[in-house]
PDB file of C-alpha atoms in Angstrom:
ATOM      1  CA  MET J  11     -12.794  74.674   1.214  1.00 50.00           C
ATOM      2  CA  GLU J  12     -10.784  72.014   2.959  1.00 50.00           C
ATOM      3  CA  GLU J  13     -13.042  72.257   6.010  1.00 51.00           C
ATOM      4  CA  ASN J  14     -16.102  71.668   3.838  1.00 51.00           C
ATOM      5  CA  ASN J  15     -14.510  68.549   2.336  1.00 51.00           C
ATOM      6  CA  LEU J  16     -13.684  67.196   5.780  1.00 48.00           C
ATOM      7  CA  ASN J  17     -17.215  67.823   6.999  1.00 52.00           C
ATOM      8  CA  ARG J  18     -18.646  66.032   3.980  1.00 54.00           C
ATOM      9  CA  GLU J  19     -16.359  63.026   4.557  1.00 52.00           C
ATOM     10  CA  ARG J  20     -17.388  62.843   8.208  1.00 52.00           C
ATOM     11  CA  GLU J  21     -21.059  63.052   7.259  1.00 51.00           C
ATOM     12  CA  SER J  22     -20.668  60.270   4.666  1.00 53.00           C
ATOM     13  CA  GLU J  23     -18.849  58.041   7.174  1.00 51.00           C
ATOM     14  CA  SER J  24     -21.542  58.586   9.802  1.00 53.00           C
ATOM     15  CA  ILE J  25     -24.236  57.832   7.240  1.00 55.00           C
ATOM     16  CA  ASP J  26     -22.472  54.620   6.160  1.00 67.00           C
ATOM     17  CA  ILE J  27     -22.209  53.451   9.782  1.00 72.00           C
ATOM     18  CA  LYS J  28     -25.878  54.163  10.371  1.00 72.00           C
ATOM     19  CA  VAL J  29     -26.854  52.234   7.256  1.00 73.00           C
ATOM     20  CA  LEU J  30     -24.663  49.313   8.296  1.00 72.00           C
ATOM     21  CA  VAL J  31     -26.141  49.218  11.805  1.00 73.00           C
ATOM     22  CA  GLU J  32     -29.656  49.332  10.387  1.00 74.00           C
ATOM     23  CA  LYS J  33     -28.880  46.358   8.133  1.00 72.00           C
ATOM     24  CA  PHE J  34     -27.633  44.358  11.133  1.00 73.00           C
ATOM     25  CA  ILE J  35     -30.697  45.237  13.171  1.00 77.00           C
ATOM     26  CA  THR J  36     -33.124  44.266  10.414  1.00 77.00           C
ATOM     27  CA  ARG J  37     -31.406  40.871  10.099  1.00 75.00           C
ATOM     28  CA  TRP J  38     -30.846  40.129  13.804  1.00 74.00           C
ATOM     29  CA  ARG J  39     -32.720  36.820  13.516  1.00 77.00           C
ATOM     30  CA  TRP J  40     -30.059  35.468  11.148  1.00 79.00           C
ATOM     31  CA  PHE J  41     -27.315  36.311  13.638  1.00 72.00           C
ATOM     32  CA  ALA J  42     -29.303  34.834  16.522  1.00 78.00           C
ATOM     33  CA  VAL J  43     -29.513  31.537  14.646  1.00 81.00           C
ATOM     34  CA  SER J  44     -26.142  31.408  12.860  1.00 82.00           C
ATOM     35  CA  VAL J  45     -23.881  32.097  15.864  1.00 81.00           C
ATOM     36  CA  PRO J  46     -25.164  29.184  18.039  1.00 84.00           C
ATOM     37  CA  LEU J  47     -25.266  26.968  14.934  1.00 85.00           C
ATOM     38  CA  CYS J  48     -21.609  27.682  14.168  1.00 85.00           C
ATOM     39  CA  LEU J  49     -20.668  26.942  17.777  1.00 85.00           C
ATOM     40  CA  VAL J  50     -22.510  23.608  17.658  1.00 84.00           C
ATOM     41  CA  ILE J  51     -20.803  22.657  14.365  1.00 83.00           C
ATOM     42  CA  ALA J  52     -17.395  23.553  15.786  1.00 82.00           C
ATOM     43  CA  LEU J  53     -18.102  21.457  18.892  1.00 80.00           C
ATOM     44  CA  LEU J  54     -19.169  18.464  16.783  1.00 79.00           C
ATOM     45  CA  ILE J  55     -16.003  18.740  14.672  1.00 79.00           C
ATOM     46  CA  CYS J  56     -13.823  18.790  17.797  1.00 77.00           C
ATOM     47  CA  GLN J  57     -15.661  15.811  19.291  1.00 72.00           C
ATOM     48  CA  SER J  58     -15.337  13.808  16.068  1.00 74.00           C
ATOM     49  CA  ARG J  59     -11.548  14.108  15.930  1.00 80.00           C
ATOM     50  CA  VAL J  60      -9.340  11.657  17.771  1.00 78.00           C
ATOM     51  CA  PRO J  61      -6.771  13.419  20.016  1.00 86.00           C
ATOM     52  CA  ILE J  62      -3.144  12.450  19.492  1.00 89.00           C
ATOM     53  CA  TYR J  63      -0.905  12.263  22.573  1.00 91.00           C
ATOM     54  CA  ASN J  64       2.834  12.806  22.562  1.00 91.00           C
ATOM     55  CA  VAL J  65       4.459  10.265  24.877  1.00 90.00           C
ATOM     56  CA  THR J  66       8.065  11.149  25.674  1.00 87.00           C
ATOM     57  CA  GLY J  67      10.812   9.317  27.505  1.00 83.00           C
ATOM     58  CA  LYS J  68      14.099  10.807  28.713  1.00 81.00           C
ATOM     59  CA  VAL J  69      16.777   8.174  28.310  1.00 78.00           C
ATOM     60  CA  MET J  70      20.277   8.146  29.830  1.00 76.00           C
ATOM     61  CA  ILE J  71      22.615   5.972  27.762  1.00 72.00           C
ATOM     62  CA  SER J  72      25.676   4.522  29.492  1.00 66.00           C
ATOM     63  CA  ASP J  73      28.695   3.379  27.474  1.00 56.00           C
ATOM     64  CA  SER J  74      29.938   0.086  28.891  1.00 53.00           C
ATOM     65  CA  LYS J  75      33.029   0.303  26.667  1.00 48.00           C
ATOM     66  CA  LYS J  76      33.952   3.804  27.729  1.00 47.00           C
ATOM     67  CA  GLY J  77      37.083   2.593  29.455  1.00 43.00           C
ATOM     68  CA  GLU J  78      38.688   1.096  26.353  1.00 40.00           C
ATOM     69  CA  LEU J  79      41.770   3.256  25.873  1.00 37.00           C
ATOM     70  CA  GLY J  80      42.432   2.329  22.267  1.00 41.00           C
ATOM     71  CA  THR J  81      38.996   3.377  21.088  1.00 45.00           C
ATOM     72  CA  ASN J  82      39.123   6.763  22.816  1.00 48.00           C
ATOM     73  CA  VAL J  83      42.632   7.514  21.499  1.00 45.00           C
ATOM     74  CA  MET J  84      41.585   6.618  17.965  1.00 47.00           C
ATOM     75  CA  MET J  85      38.531   8.864  18.201  1.00 47.00           C
ATOM     76  CA  LYS J  86      40.650  11.768  19.480  1.00 45.00           C
ATOM     77  CA  GLU J  87      43.129  11.373  16.605  1.00 48.00           C
ATOM     78  CA  LEU J  88      40.231  11.531  14.143  1.00 48.00           C
ATOM     79  CA  GLY J  89      38.867  14.623  15.867  1.00 46.00           C
ATOM     80  CA  LEU J  90      35.706  12.846  16.989  1.00 48.00           C
ATOM     81  CA  ALA J  91      34.134  12.552  20.421  1.00 52.00           C
ATOM     82  CA  ALA J  92      33.695   8.931  21.419  1.00 53.00           C
ATOM     83  CA  ALA J  93      30.683   9.715  23.584  1.00 54.00           C
ATOM     84  CA  ASP J  94      28.931  11.563  20.760  1.00 62.00           C
ATOM     85  CA  MET J  95      29.565   8.720  18.332  1.00 68.00           C
ATOM     86  CA  PHE J  96      28.220   6.197  20.825  1.00 70.00           C
ATOM     87  CA  VAL J  97      25.043   8.206  21.453  1.00 74.00           C
ATOM     88  CA  GLU J  98      24.437   8.654  17.725  1.00 79.00           C
ATOM     89  CA  ASN J  99      24.833   4.920  17.201  1.00 79.00           C
ATOM     90  CA  GLU J 100      22.300   4.267  19.956  1.00 79.00           C
ATOM     91  CA  ILE J 101      19.861   6.721  18.337  1.00 82.00           C
ATOM     92  CA  VAL J 102      20.143   4.848  15.050  1.00 84.00           C
ATOM     93  CA  GLU J 103      19.515   1.585  16.900  1.00 83.00           C
ATOM     94  CA  LEU J 104      16.444   2.981  18.692  1.00 84.00           C
ATOM     95  CA  GLN J 105      15.013   4.164  15.371  1.00 87.00           C
ATOM     96  CA  SER J 106      15.666   0.898  13.547  1.00 89.00           C
ATOM     97  CA  LYS J 107      12.638  -0.912  12.140  1.00 91.00           C
ATOM     98  CA  ASN J 108      14.028  -4.262  13.281  1.00 90.00           C
ATOM     99  CA  LEU J 109      13.826  -3.156  16.910  1.00 89.00           C
ATOM    100  CA  MET J 110      10.373  -1.672  16.394  1.00 92.00           C
ATOM    101  CA  ARG J 111       9.169  -4.897  14.782  1.00 93.00           C
ATOM    102  CA  GLU J 112      10.296  -6.860  17.847  1.00 91.00           C
ATOM    103  CA  VAL J 113       8.223  -4.512  20.005  1.00 92.00           C
ATOM    104  CA  VAL J 114       5.219  -4.846  17.662  1.00 93.00           C
ATOM    105  CA  GLU J 115       5.382  -8.635  17.815  1.00 93.00           C
ATOM    106  CA  GLU J 116       5.898  -8.720  21.578  1.00 91.00           C
ATOM    107  CA  LEU J 117       2.943  -6.410  22.337  1.00 92.00           C
ATOM    108  CA  ASP J 118       0.618  -7.678  19.555  1.00 93.00           C
ATOM    109  CA  LEU J 119       0.308  -4.132  18.251  1.00 94.00           C
ATOM    110  CA  ASN J 120      -0.990  -5.385  14.912  1.00 94.00           C
ATOM    111  CA  VAL J 121      -4.299  -6.260  16.620  1.00 95.00           C
ATOM    112  CA  ARG J 122      -6.517  -3.287  17.469  1.00 95.00           C
ATOM    113  CA  TYR J 123      -9.801  -3.263  19.361  1.00 95.00           C
ATOM    114  CA  VAL J 124     -12.224  -0.445  18.583  1.00 94.00           C
ATOM    115  CA  ARG J 125     -15.624   0.518  19.972  1.00 92.00           C
ATOM    116  CA  GLU J 126     -17.450   2.382  17.251  1.00 89.00           C
ATOM    117  CA  GLY J 127     -19.320   5.540  18.211  1.00 82.00           C
ATOM    118  CA  PHE J 128     -21.642   8.099  16.635  1.00 81.00           C
ATOM    119  CA  LEU J 129     -19.104  10.902  16.389  1.00 79.00           C
ATOM    120  CA  ARG J 130     -15.833   9.021  16.697  1.00 83.00           C
ATOM    121  CA  ASP J 131     -14.445   5.578  17.354  1.00 86.00           C
ATOM    122  CA  ARG J 132     -12.663   4.777  20.616  1.00 89.00           C
ATOM    123  CA  GLU J 133      -9.688   2.451  20.656  1.00 92.00           C
ATOM    124  CA  LEU J 134      -9.813   0.170  23.692  1.00 91.00           C
ATOM    125  CA  TYR J 135      -6.316  -1.353  23.808  1.00 89.00           C
ATOM    126  CA  ASN J 136      -6.128  -3.147  27.211  1.00 88.00           C
ATOM    127  CA  ASP J 137      -9.741  -2.238  28.065  1.00 89.00           C
ATOM    128  CA  SER J 138     -11.128  -4.561  25.383  1.00 92.00           C
ATOM    129  CA  PRO J 139     -13.518  -7.253  26.701  1.00 92.00           C
ATOM    130  CA  VAL J 140     -11.825  -9.830  24.434  1.00 94.00           C
ATOM    131  CA  LYS J 141      -8.364 -10.685  23.209  1.00 94.00           C
ATOM    132  CA  VAL J 142      -7.672 -12.189  19.792  1.00 95.00           C
ATOM    133  CA  LEU J 143      -4.992 -14.883  19.615  1.00 94.00           C
ATOM    134  CA  VAL J 144      -3.523 -15.881  16.243  1.00 93.00           C
ATOM    135  CA  ASP J 145      -1.642 -19.154  15.749  1.00 91.00           C
ATOM    136  CA  ASN J 146       0.406 -17.866  12.789  1.00 90.00           C
ATOM    137  CA  PRO J 147       0.559 -14.063  13.118  1.00 90.00           C
ATOM    138  CA  GLY J 148       3.174 -13.729  10.383  1.00 88.00           C
ATOM    139  CA  GLU J 149       0.501 -14.618   7.823  1.00 90.00           C
ATOM    140  CA  ILE J 150      -1.936 -11.903   8.903  1.00 91.00           C
ATOM    141  CA  ARG J 151      -3.203  -9.665   6.139  1.00 86.00           C
ATOM    142  CA  ASP J 152      -5.185  -6.482   6.611  1.00 91.00           C
ATOM    143  CA  THR J 153      -8.707  -7.398   7.639  1.00 93.00           C
ATOM    144  CA  SER J 154     -11.436  -6.144   9.968  1.00 95.00           C
ATOM    145  CA  PHE J 155     -14.483  -7.770  11.531  1.00 95.00           C
ATOM    146  CA  HIS J 156     -16.983  -7.238  14.319  1.00 96.00           C
ATOM    147  CA  VAL J 157     -17.148  -9.381  17.446  1.00 95.00           C
ATOM    148  CA  LEU J 158     -20.585  -9.615  19.064  1.00 94.00           C
ATOM    149  CA  LEU J 159     -20.664 -10.701  22.718  1.00 91.00           C
ATOM    150  CA  ASP J 160     -23.404 -11.502  25.198  1.00 85.00           C
ATOM    151  CA  THR J 161     -23.616 -12.671  28.787  1.00 77.00           C
ATOM    152  CA  ALA J 162     -24.113 -16.325  27.698  1.00 80.00           C
ATOM    153  CA  ASN J 163     -20.500 -16.511  26.434  1.00 84.00           C
ATOM    154  CA  LEU J 164     -21.749 -16.716  22.844  1.00 90.00           C
ATOM    155  CA  VAL J 165     -19.363 -15.166  20.326  1.00 93.00           C
ATOM    156  CA  ILE J 166     -20.417 -14.085  16.823  1.00 93.00           C
ATOM    157  CA  LEU J 167     -18.034 -12.813  14.149  1.00 95.00           C
ATOM    158  CA  MET J 168     -19.439 -10.602  11.397  1.00 94.00           C
ATOM    159  CA  ASN J 169     -17.777  -8.805   8.508  1.00 93.00           C
ATOM    160  CA  LEU J 170     -18.112  -5.050   8.057  1.00 92.00           C
ATOM    161  CA  ASP J 171     -21.110  -5.597   5.770  1.00 92.00           C
ATOM    162  CA  GLY J 172     -23.038  -7.240   8.611  1.00 90.00           C
ATOM    163  CA  GLU J 173     -22.775 -10.811   7.295  1.00 93.00           C
ATOM    164  CA  LYS J 174     -22.145 -13.577   9.817  1.00 93.00           C
ATOM    165  CA  MET J 175     -18.707 -15.186   9.449  1.00 93.00           C
ATOM    166  CA  TRP J 176     -18.690 -17.532  12.432  1.00 93.00           C
ATOM    167  CA  SER J 177     -20.444 -18.227  15.704  1.00 92.00           C
ATOM    168  CA  GLY J 178     -19.355 -20.262  18.711  1.00 92.00           C
ATOM    169  CA  HIS J 179     -17.790 -19.823  22.127  1.00 91.00           C
ATOM    170  CA  TYR J 180     -14.576 -18.551  23.636  1.00 92.00           C
ATOM    171  CA  SER J 181     -11.286 -20.337  22.853  1.00 92.00           C
ATOM    172  CA  GLU J 182     -12.700 -22.133  19.801  1.00 93.00           C
ATOM    173  CA  SER J 183     -10.622 -22.076  16.618  1.00 93.00           C
ATOM    174  CA  VAL J 184     -11.809 -19.759  13.856  1.00 93.00           C
ATOM    175  CA  PRO J 185     -10.330 -20.452  10.377  1.00 93.00           C
ATOM    176  CA  MET J 186      -9.157 -17.327   8.542  1.00 90.00           C
ATOM    177  CA  GLY J 187      -7.416 -18.847   5.528  1.00 87.00           C
ATOM    178  CA  ASP J 188      -3.651 -19.016   6.143  1.00 89.00           C
ATOM    179  CA  TYR J 189      -4.087 -18.778   9.900  1.00 92.00           C
ATOM    180  CA  ASN J 190      -6.522 -19.538  12.693  1.00 93.00           C
ATOM    181  CA  LEU J 191      -7.588 -17.280  15.512  1.00 94.00           C
ATOM    182  CA  SER J 192      -9.481 -17.628  18.764  1.00 94.00           C
ATOM    183  CA  ILE J 193     -11.458 -15.155  20.827  1.00 94.00           C
ATOM    184  CA  GLU J 194     -10.433 -15.157  24.485  1.00 93.00           C
ATOM    185  CA  PRO J 195     -12.214 -13.300  27.321  1.00 92.00           C
ATOM    186  CA  ASN J 196     -10.275 -10.373  28.733  1.00 90.00           C
ATOM    187  CA  ARG J 197     -12.866  -9.295  31.305  1.00 86.00           C
ATOM    188  CA  LYS J 198     -16.393 -10.179  32.353  1.00 85.00           C
ATOM    189  CA  VAL J 199     -19.118  -9.156  29.910  1.00 84.00           C
ATOM    190  CA  THR J 200     -22.139  -7.741  31.757  1.00 81.00           C
ATOM    191  CA  SER J 201     -24.181  -6.772  28.688  1.00 85.00           C
ATOM    192  CA  LYS J 202     -24.199  -7.216  24.936  1.00 88.00           C
ATOM    193  CA  GLU J 203     -21.183  -5.608  23.323  1.00 90.00           C
ATOM    194  CA  LYS J 204     -19.978  -5.037  19.794  1.00 92.00           C
ATOM    195  CA  ILE J 205     -16.256  -4.602  19.166  1.00 94.00           C
ATOM    196  CA  ARG J 206     -14.464  -4.037  15.891  1.00 95.00           C
ATOM    197  CA  VAL J 207     -11.165  -5.885  15.531  1.00 96.00           C
ATOM    198  CA  ASP J 208      -8.595  -4.602  13.034  1.00 96.00           C
ATOM    199  CA  LEU J 209      -5.781  -6.960  12.035  1.00 95.00           C
ATOM    200  CA  SER J 210      -2.711  -5.667  10.196  1.00 95.00           C
ATOM    201  CA  SER J 211       0.521  -7.235   9.033  1.00 94.00           C
ATOM    202  CA  PHE J 212       3.644  -6.843  11.164  1.00 94.00           C
ATOM    203  CA  ARG J 213       5.328  -4.882   8.381  1.00 94.00           C
ATOM    204  CA  LYS J 214       2.540  -2.336   8.023  1.00 95.00           C
ATOM    205  CA  THR J 215       2.170  -1.886  11.784  1.00 95.00           C
ATOM    206  CA  THR J 216       5.935  -1.449  12.157  1.00 95.00           C
ATOM    207  CA  ASP J 217       5.938   1.241   9.463  1.00 95.00           C
ATOM    208  CA  VAL J 218       3.133   3.146  11.221  1.00 94.00           C
ATOM    209  CA  PHE J 219       4.844   3.190  14.627  1.00 95.00           C
ATOM    210  CA  SER J 220       8.287   3.914  13.151  1.00 94.00           C
ATOM    211  CA  LYS J 221       6.828   6.916  11.338  1.00 94.00           C
ATOM    212  CA  ASN J 222       5.451   8.314  14.608  1.00 94.00           C
ATOM    213  CA  LEU J 223       8.671   7.681  16.558  1.00 93.00           C
ATOM    214  CA  ASN J 224      11.280  10.373  17.052  1.00 92.00           C
ATOM    215  CA  VAL J 225      14.633  10.083  18.839  1.00 90.00           C
ATOM    216  CA  GLN J 226      16.947  13.054  19.359  1.00 87.00           C
ATOM    217  CA  ILE J 227      19.754  14.215  21.623  1.00 84.00           C
ATOM    218  CA  LEU J 228      18.278  15.998  24.633  1.00 79.00           C
ATOM    219  CA  VAL J 229      21.346  18.041  25.586  1.00 74.00           C
ATOM    220  CA  LYS J 230      24.438  18.435  23.419  1.00 74.00           C
ATOM    221  CA  ASN J 231      27.603  16.623  24.552  1.00 70.00           C
ATOM    222  CA  THR J 232      25.676  14.428  26.985  1.00 71.00           C
ATOM    223  CA  ASN J 233      24.348  10.866  26.959  1.00 76.00           C
ATOM    224  CA  SER J 234      20.728  12.052  27.306  1.00 80.00           C
ATOM    225  CA  VAL J 235      18.301  11.387  24.469  1.00 84.00           C
ATOM    226  CA  LEU J 236      14.598  12.116  24.116  1.00 87.00           C
ATOM    227  CA  VAL J 237      12.370   9.358  22.754  1.00 89.00           C
ATOM    228  CA  SER J 238       8.905  10.522  21.699  1.00 91.00           C
ATOM    229  CA  LEU J 239       5.979   8.693  20.144  1.00 92.00           C
ATOM    230  CA  LYS J 240       2.688  10.100  18.865  1.00 93.00           C
ATOM    231  CA  ASP J 241      -0.241   7.812  19.611  1.00 93.00           C
ATOM    232  CA  ALA J 242      -3.979   8.034  20.214  1.00 90.00           C
ATOM    233  CA  VAL J 243      -3.663   5.748  23.265  1.00 91.00           C
ATOM    234  CA  PRO J 244      -1.215   6.991  25.954  1.00 91.00           C
ATOM    235  CA  ALA J 245      -0.962   3.578  27.641  1.00 91.00           C
ATOM    236  CA  ARG J 246       0.108   1.992  24.373  1.00 93.00           C
ATOM    237  CA  GLY J 247       2.643   4.747  23.765  1.00 91.00           C
ATOM    238  CA  ILE J 248       4.237   4.045  27.149  1.00 90.00           C
ATOM    239  CA  ALA J 249       4.173   0.306  26.417  1.00 91.00           C
ATOM    240  CA  VAL J 250       6.068   0.899  23.163  1.00 91.00           C
ATOM    241  CA  ILE J 251       8.695   3.259  24.562  1.00 87.00           C
ATOM    242  CA  THR J 252       9.443   1.098  27.624  1.00 85.00           C
ATOM    243  CA  PRO J 253      10.944  -1.930  25.787  1.00 81.00           C
ATOM    244  CA  LEU J 254      12.757   0.385  23.365  1.00 75.00           C
ATOM    245  CA  SER J 255      14.732   1.770  26.296  1.00 66.00           C
ATOM    246  CA  SER J 256      14.878  -1.501  28.209  1.00 62.00           C
ATOM    247  CA  GLY J 257      17.788  -1.616  30.621  1.00 45.00           C
ATOM    248  CA  ILE J 258      18.372   2.135  30.330  1.00 48.00           C
ATOM    249  CA  THR J 259      17.516   4.777  32.908  1.00 44.00           C
ATOM    250  CA  ARG J 260      14.364   6.563  31.747  1.00 43.00           C
ATOM    251  CA  THR J 261      11.455   8.780  32.732  1.00 46.00           C
ATOM    252  CA  VAL J 262       8.237   8.894  30.737  1.00 46.00           C
ATOM    253  CA  SER J 263       5.780  11.775  30.441  1.00 50.00           C
ATOM    254  CA  ILE J 264       2.618  12.359  28.421  1.00 49.00           C
ATOM    255  CA  THR J 265       1.477  15.567  26.764  1.00 53.00           C
ATOM    256  CA  ARG J 266      -1.622  16.103  24.694  1.00 51.00           C
ATOM    257  CA  GLY J 267      -1.201  18.191  21.572  1.00 47.00           C
ATOM    258  CA  SER J 268      -4.058  20.652  21.343  1.00 33.00           C
ATOM    259  CA  CYS J 269      -3.589  21.242  17.642  1.00 30.00           C
ATOM    260  CA  GLN J 270      -1.977  17.982  16.480  1.00 35.00           C
ATOM    261  CA  ARG J 271      -4.909  15.691  15.777  1.00 33.00           C
ATOM    262  CA  ARG J 272      -5.223  12.774  13.368  1.00 32.00           C
ATOM    263  CA  ARG J 273      -7.802  10.120  12.676  1.00 31.00           C
ATOM    264  CA  TRP J 274      -7.367   6.353  12.410  1.00 28.00           C
ATOM    265  CA  SER J 275      -9.495   5.069   9.558  1.00 28.00           C
ATOM    266  CA  SER J 276     -11.837   2.124  10.077  1.00 26.00           C
ATOM    267  CA  SER J 277     -10.224   0.212   7.213  1.00 28.00           C
ATOM    268  CA  THR J 278      -6.855   0.196   9.043  1.00 29.00           C
ATOM    269  CA  SER J 279      -5.196   1.843   6.073  1.00 29.00           C
ATOM    270  CA  GLY J 280      -3.044   3.962   8.381  1.00 32.00           C
ATOM    271  CA  TRP J 281      -3.044   7.506   9.670  1.00 33.00           C
ATOM    272  CA  THR J 282      -5.076   9.951   7.652  1.00 31.00           C
TER     273      THR J 282
END
């Protein structure tokens, strides 16, 4: 009796497999089309996302006041390590928004240059054909516009709706309300180019970079700390970390996160 039941189960399983295989065979055209289509969609999604790089710097912090006897004795009486306290204080200083704002102002990080593309936009940073100078950068409010260039040194500014805002030549003053700006050449233009310029306030830009900055002790009970910054442009990440650790021994490395990807919106509203 049990053998008969087992035989029946085996027969039913074999029948089910045959039916399933027959269904696949009769619909092979759907599989032939859907598999390549899914691969193409996945490739387009990957190409449309902006990769985020993790720029890290190993920093050795030296305590110039390490020889002060009174401080070390006091720390020992309190049960605290003077070196640890000093390193923690330096970490707080490196993460301070005041220090980051100084870096933002020094490097003009509130001005971004973007070449728009079909699948994704590419931020140019130092590779931009132009550089925007602002006479009163503290008054900048979030705004974006296109800069059209040609080989005749003619410069045209247009808003995102395609309406002309201004036309002229390099180094001429462009009124923007509470401040004026000028478009300066950064390299020779060999053909017509269209660049999007995103201007943000110092405060907003500082908040964005501070959010992506991380400082932590590299090895316990040492003066080594690891400074890391997530950014879509590795060169800019290095430029930010370098002044943060100015005067301190450091090494900088770049790694690309394969899974950590974010996109910078065209309206400069921040990371999305």
